């Protein structure tokens, strides 16, 4: 009885951890079938897709996604990457981790965080840096151009002064 209570407490703790995650979590079999989905992912897909193919449920694709890394995960490698979903055009950071099952098989756990706002800020920062670079380049070109013009104007003034002095020599 004490073991049952400990098991129930443990299950409650794990369930609370999964549901507290501010993103999507699912577990997938090697044949691309969803074995588990957290409530947030059920809300995103609009249904409990347990038993369905992950590429259909998550991205509304008829075949395995071209960016799929399941083969690496099922070789017991943890893989992190970013993808823009064709379903909603939002950016996601995905962490795929192998889960070793008791029967010796491997499942994939995917933890997915929406990073669309972060990607937008990165893009804005990149544009700002490019504009700053263009501004610095333009400022450098303007500085160099002004230096050239100053030299030309100085030479013109010098030529005028020389011309005035030559005229005075001829007038005598």
PDB file of C-alpha atoms in Angstrom:
ATOM      1  CA  UNK A   1       0.000   0.000   0.000  1.00  0.00           C
ATOM      2  CA  UNK A   2       2.846   2.389   0.788  1.00  0.00           C
ATOM      3  CA  UNK A   3       4.433   1.521  -2.559  1.00  0.00           C
ATOM      4  CA  UNK A   4       1.166   2.345  -4.332  1.00  0.00           C
ATOM      5  CA  UNK A   5       1.040   5.763  -2.620  1.00  0.00           C
ATOM      6  CA  UNK A   6       4.658   6.461  -3.523  1.00  0.00           C
ATOM      7  CA  UNK A   7       3.967   5.473  -7.123  1.00  0.00           C
ATOM      8  CA  UNK A   8       0.859   7.683  -7.242  1.00  0.00           C
ATOM      9  CA  UNK A   9       2.809  10.652  -5.794  1.00  0.00           C
ATOM     10  CA  UNK A  10       5.581  10.084  -8.313  1.00  0.00           C
ATOM     11  CA  UNK A  11       3.091   9.947 -11.184  1.00  0.00           C
ATOM     12  CA  UNK A  12       1.420  13.153  -9.954  1.00  0.00           C
ATOM     13  CA  UNK A  13       4.795  14.899  -9.779  1.00  0.00           C
ATOM     14  CA  UNK A  14       5.764  13.840 -13.300  1.00  0.00           C
ATOM     15  CA  UNK A  15       2.363  14.801 -14.679  1.00  0.00           C
ATOM     16  CA  UNK A  16       2.614  18.217 -12.982  1.00  0.00           C
ATOM     17  CA  UNK A  17       6.085  18.743 -14.472  1.00  0.00           C
ATOM     18  CA  UNK A  18       4.876  17.853 -17.971  1.00  0.00           C
ATOM     19  CA  UNK A  19       1.811  20.075 -17.751  1.00  0.00           C
ATOM     20  CA  UNK A  20       3.785  22.988 -16.224  1.00  0.00           C
ATOM     21  CA  UNK A  21       6.112  23.107 -19.247  1.00  0.00           C
ATOM     22  CA  UNK A  22       5.317  26.206 -21.312  1.00  0.00           C
ATOM     23  CA  UNK A  23       5.537  24.421 -24.628  1.00  0.00           C
ATOM     24  CA  UNK A  24       4.639  21.229 -26.380  1.00  0.00           C
ATOM     25  CA  UNK A  25       5.733  17.722 -25.448  1.00  0.00           C
ATOM     26  CA  UNK A  26       5.075  14.476 -27.230  1.00  0.00           C
ATOM     27  CA  UNK A  27       6.503  10.982 -27.324  1.00  0.00           C
ATOM     28  CA  UNK A  28       6.806   9.173 -30.630  1.00  0.00           C
ATOM     29  CA  UNK A  29       7.560   5.568 -31.627  1.00  0.00           C
ATOM     30  CA  UNK A  30      10.097   4.601 -34.318  1.00  0.00           C
ATOM     31  CA  UNK A  31       7.214   4.219 -36.788  1.00  0.00           C
ATOM     32  CA  UNK A  32       6.265   7.915 -36.253  1.00  0.00           C
ATOM     33  CA  UNK A  33       3.191   7.142 -34.121  1.00  0.00           C
ATOM     34  CA  UNK A  34       2.452   9.535 -31.274  1.00  0.00           C
ATOM     35  CA  UNK A  35       2.419   7.705 -27.944  1.00  0.00           C
ATOM     36  CA  UNK A  36       1.782  10.731 -25.692  1.00  0.00           C
ATOM     37  CA  UNK A  37       0.889  14.430 -26.019  1.00  0.00           C
ATOM     38  CA  UNK A  38       0.731  17.081 -23.329  1.00  0.00           C
ATOM     39  CA  UNK A  39      -2.419  19.194 -23.053  1.00  0.00           C
ATOM     40  CA  UNK A  40      -0.821  22.240 -24.748  1.00  0.00           C
ATOM     41  CA  UNK A  41      -0.020  20.166 -27.825  1.00  0.00           C
ATOM     42  CA  UNK A  42      -3.565  18.783 -27.844  1.00  0.00           C
ATOM     43  CA  UNK A  43      -4.810  22.398 -27.817  1.00  0.00           C
ATOM     44  CA  UNK A  44      -2.502  23.315 -30.719  1.00  0.00           C
ATOM     45  CA  UNK A  45      -3.542  20.356 -32.864  1.00  0.00           C
ATOM     46  CA  UNK A  46      -7.166  20.575 -31.798  1.00  0.00           C
ATOM     47  CA  UNK A  47      -7.365  16.909 -30.810  1.00  0.00           C
ATOM     48  CA  UNK A  48      -5.623  14.060 -29.007  1.00  0.00           C
ATOM     49  CA  UNK A  49      -3.469  12.644 -31.820  1.00  0.00           C
ATOM     50  CA  UNK A  50      -2.215   9.659 -29.819  1.00  0.00           C
ATOM     51  CA  UNK A  51      -1.790   6.825 -32.311  1.00  0.00           C
ATOM     52  CA  UNK A  52      -1.556   9.181 -35.298  1.00  0.00           C
ATOM     53  CA  UNK A  53       1.556   9.954 -37.321  1.00  0.00           C
ATOM     54  CA  UNK A  54       3.496  12.878 -35.876  1.00  0.00           C
ATOM     55  CA  UNK A  55       4.016  14.577 -39.257  1.00  0.00           C
ATOM     56  CA  UNK A  56       0.258  14.559 -39.898  1.00  0.00           C
ATOM     57  CA  UNK A  57      -0.760  15.770 -36.444  1.00  0.00           C
ATOM     58  CA  UNK A  58       1.923  18.422 -35.970  1.00  0.00           C
ATOM     59  CA  UNK A  59       2.459  19.793 -39.465  1.00  0.00           C
ATOM     60  CA  UNK A  60      -0.429  18.442 -41.548  1.00  0.00           C
ATOM     61  CA  UNK A  61       2.042  16.699 -43.868  1.00  0.00           C
ATOM     62  CA  UNK A  62       1.308  13.465 -45.739  1.00  0.00           C
ATOM     63  CA  UNK A  63       4.833  12.117 -45.330  1.00  0.00           C
ATOM     64  CA  UNK A  64       7.762  12.328 -42.940  1.00  0.00           C
ATOM     65  CA  UNK A  65       9.026  15.890 -42.566  1.00  0.00           C
ATOM     66  CA  UNK A  66      12.182  16.653 -44.558  1.00  0.00           C
ATOM     67  CA  UNK A  67      13.828  18.035 -41.392  1.00  0.00           C
ATOM     68  CA  UNK A  68      13.000  14.936 -39.306  1.00  0.00           C
ATOM     69  CA  UNK A  69      15.856  13.695 -37.115  1.00  0.00           C
ATOM     70  CA  UNK A  70      14.127  10.574 -35.747  1.00  0.00           C
ATOM     71  CA  UNK A  71      16.789   8.263 -37.173  1.00  0.00           C
ATOM     72  CA  UNK A  72      19.455  10.018 -35.058  1.00  0.00           C
ATOM     73  CA  UNK A  73      17.283  10.001 -31.948  1.00  0.00           C
ATOM     74  CA  UNK A  74      16.526   6.289 -32.305  1.00  0.00           C
ATOM     75  CA  UNK A  75      20.289   5.742 -32.409  1.00  0.00           C
ATOM     76  CA  UNK A  76      20.194   7.253 -28.886  1.00  0.00           C
ATOM     77  CA  UNK A  77      21.379  10.761 -29.797  1.00  0.00           C
ATOM     78  CA  UNK A  78      19.835  13.913 -28.323  1.00  0.00           C
ATOM     79  CA  UNK A  79      19.249  16.470 -31.065  1.00  0.00           C
ATOM     80  CA  UNK A  80      18.393  20.173 -30.708  1.00  0.00           C
ATOM     81  CA  UNK A  81      17.391  22.317 -33.652  1.00  0.00           C
ATOM     82  CA  UNK A  82      15.057  25.062 -34.844  1.00  0.00           C
ATOM     83  CA  UNK A  83      12.290  24.743 -37.401  1.00  0.00           C
ATOM     84  CA  UNK A  84       9.622  26.953 -38.893  1.00  0.00           C
ATOM     85  CA  UNK A  85       6.373  25.019 -38.997  1.00  0.00           C
ATOM     86  CA  UNK A  86       4.545  25.006 -42.323  1.00  0.00           C
ATOM     87  CA  UNK A  87       1.301  24.694 -40.352  1.00  0.00           C
ATOM     88  CA  UNK A  88       1.453  28.081 -38.629  1.00  0.00           C
ATOM     89  CA  UNK A  89       4.746  29.645 -39.869  1.00  0.00           C
ATOM     90  CA  UNK A  90       5.938  30.019 -36.290  1.00  0.00           C
ATOM     91  CA  UNK A  91       9.498  29.184 -35.228  1.00  0.00           C
ATOM     92  CA  UNK A  92      10.137  26.410 -32.714  1.00  0.00           C
ATOM     93  CA  UNK A  93      13.172  25.152 -30.849  1.00  0.00           C
ATOM     94  CA  UNK A  94      12.954  21.385 -30.647  1.00  0.00           C
ATOM     95  CA  UNK A  95      14.845  19.079 -28.306  1.00  0.00           C
ATOM     96  CA  UNK A  96      14.504  15.438 -29.243  1.00  0.00           C
ATOM     97  CA  UNK A  97      15.672  12.954 -26.640  1.00  0.00           C
ATOM     98  CA  UNK A  98      15.688   9.159 -26.786  1.00  0.00           C
ATOM     99  CA  UNK A  99      13.641   7.329 -24.165  1.00  0.00           C
ATOM    100  CA  UNK A 100      14.791   3.817 -23.375  1.00  0.00           C
ATOM    101  CA  UNK A 101      11.721   1.675 -22.778  1.00  0.00           C
ATOM    102  CA  UNK A 102      11.715  -1.327 -20.442  1.00  0.00           C
ATOM    103  CA  UNK A 103      11.239  -3.732 -23.352  1.00  0.00           C
ATOM    104  CA  UNK A 104      14.484  -2.529 -24.977  1.00  0.00           C
ATOM    105  CA  UNK A 105      12.820  -0.332 -27.602  1.00  0.00           C
ATOM    106  CA  UNK A 106      13.497   3.374 -27.966  1.00  0.00           C
ATOM    107  CA  UNK A 107      10.905   6.134 -28.206  1.00  0.00           C
ATOM    108  CA  UNK A 108      11.511   9.794 -28.929  1.00  0.00           C
ATOM    109  CA  UNK A 109      10.512  12.576 -26.560  1.00  0.00           C
ATOM    110  CA  UNK A 110      10.164  15.966 -28.205  1.00  0.00           C
ATOM    111  CA  UNK A 111      10.070  19.174 -26.173  1.00  0.00           C
ATOM    112  CA  UNK A 112       9.071  22.100 -28.344  1.00  0.00           C
ATOM    113  CA  UNK A 113       9.304  25.787 -27.391  1.00  0.00           C
ATOM    114  CA  UNK A 114       7.822  28.593 -29.494  1.00  0.00           C
ATOM    115  CA  UNK A 115      10.680  30.993 -30.281  1.00  0.00           C
ATOM    116  CA  UNK A 116       8.923  33.138 -32.893  1.00  0.00           C
ATOM    117  CA  UNK A 117       9.329  36.367 -30.900  1.00  0.00           C
ATOM    118  CA  UNK A 118      13.012  35.638 -30.261  1.00  0.00           C
ATOM    119  CA  UNK A 119      13.603  35.000 -33.980  1.00  0.00           C
ATOM    120  CA  UNK A 120      11.853  38.301 -34.821  1.00  0.00           C
ATOM    121  CA  UNK A 121      14.094  40.165 -32.354  1.00  0.00           C
ATOM    122  CA  UNK A 122      17.180  38.455 -33.812  1.00  0.00           C
ATOM    123  CA  UNK A 123      16.095  39.541 -37.308  1.00  0.00           C
ATOM    124  CA  UNK A 124      15.527  43.129 -36.118  1.00  0.00           C
ATOM    125  CA  UNK A 125      18.943  43.136 -34.454  1.00  0.00           C
ATOM    126  CA  UNK A 126      20.554  41.829 -37.647  1.00  0.00           C
ATOM    127  CA  UNK A 127      18.868  44.541 -39.719  1.00  0.00           C
ATOM    128  CA  UNK A 128      19.908  47.191 -37.185  1.00  0.00           C
ATOM    129  CA  UNK A 129      23.508  45.990 -37.299  1.00  0.00           C
ATOM    130  CA  UNK A 130      23.491  46.025 -41.097  1.00  0.00           C
ATOM    131  CA  UNK A 131      22.100  49.570 -41.098  1.00  0.00           C
ATOM    132  CA  UNK A 132      24.756  50.623 -38.578  1.00  0.00           C
ATOM    133  CA  UNK A 133      27.420  49.100 -40.808  1.00  0.00           C
ATOM    134  CA  UNK A 134      26.052  50.933 -43.842  1.00  0.00           C
ATOM    135  CA  UNK A 135      25.970  54.151 -41.788  1.00  0.00           C
ATOM    136  CA  UNK A 136      29.567  53.688 -40.697  1.00  0.00           C
ATOM    137  CA  UNK A 137      30.601  52.938 -44.267  1.00  0.00           C
ATOM    138  CA  UNK A 138      28.734  55.987 -45.564  1.00  0.00           C
ATOM    139  CA  UNK A 139      30.304  58.124 -42.841  1.00  0.00           C
ATOM    140  CA  UNK A 140      33.762  56.846 -43.775  1.00  0.00           C
ATOM    141  CA  UNK A 141      33.151  57.515 -47.465  1.00  0.00           C
ATOM    142  CA  UNK A 142      31.846  61.015 -46.689  1.00  0.00           C
ATOM    143  CA  UNK A 143      34.910  61.699 -44.522  1.00  0.00           C
ATOM    144  CA  UNK A 144      37.260  60.527 -47.276  1.00  0.00           C
ATOM    145  CA  UNK A 145      35.314  62.517 -49.884  1.00  0.00           C
ATOM    146  CA  UNK A 146      35.501  65.641 -47.695  1.00  0.00           C
ATOM    147  CA  UNK A 147      39.261  65.145 -47.343  1.00  0.00           C
ATOM    148  CA  UNK A 148      39.600  64.923 -51.116  1.00  0.00           C
ATOM    149  CA  UNK A 149      37.435  68.024 -51.603  1.00  0.00           C
ATOM    150  CA  UNK A 150      39.469  69.920 -49.007  1.00  0.00           C
ATOM    151  CA  UNK A 151      42.650  69.061 -50.899  1.00  0.00           C
ATOM    152  CA  UNK A 152      41.107  70.122 -54.207  1.00  0.00           C
ATOM    153  CA  UNK A 153      39.805  73.380 -52.741  1.00  0.00           C
ATOM    154  CA  UNK A 154      43.180  74.078 -51.156  1.00  0.00           C
ATOM    155  CA  UNK A 155      44.873  73.537 -54.507  1.00  0.00           C
ATOM    156  CA  UNK A 156      42.364  75.860 -56.190  1.00  0.00           C
ATOM    157  CA  UNK A 157      43.002  78.572 -53.601  1.00  0.00           C
ATOM    158  CA  UNK A 158      46.734  78.075 -53.991  1.00  0.00           C
ATOM    159  CA  UNK A 159      46.408  78.319 -57.781  1.00  0.00           C
ATOM    160  CA  UNK A 160      44.350  81.518 -57.438  1.00  0.00           C
ATOM    161  CA  UNK A 161      46.960  83.035 -55.154  1.00  0.00           C
ATOM    162  CA  UNK A 162      49.715  82.014 -57.560  1.00  0.00           C
ATOM    163  CA  UNK A 163      47.752  83.437 -60.494  1.00  0.00           C
ATOM    164  CA  UNK A 164      47.234  86.754 -58.681  1.00  0.00           C
ATOM    165  CA  UNK A 165      50.959  86.975 -57.923  1.00  0.00           C
ATOM    166  CA  UNK A 166      51.852  86.226 -61.565  1.00  0.00           C
ATOM    167  CA  UNK A 167      49.445  88.934 -62.744  1.00  0.00           C
ATOM    168  CA  UNK A 168      51.144  91.425 -60.430  1.00  0.00           C
ATOM    169  CA  UNK A 169      54.525  90.467 -61.930  1.00  0.00           C
ATOM    170  CA  UNK A 170      53.213  91.017 -65.478  1.00  0.00           C
ATOM    171  CA  UNK A 171      51.641  94.365 -64.575  1.00  0.00           C
ATOM    172  CA  UNK A 172      55.008  95.798 -63.534  1.00  0.00           C
TER     173      UNK A 172
END
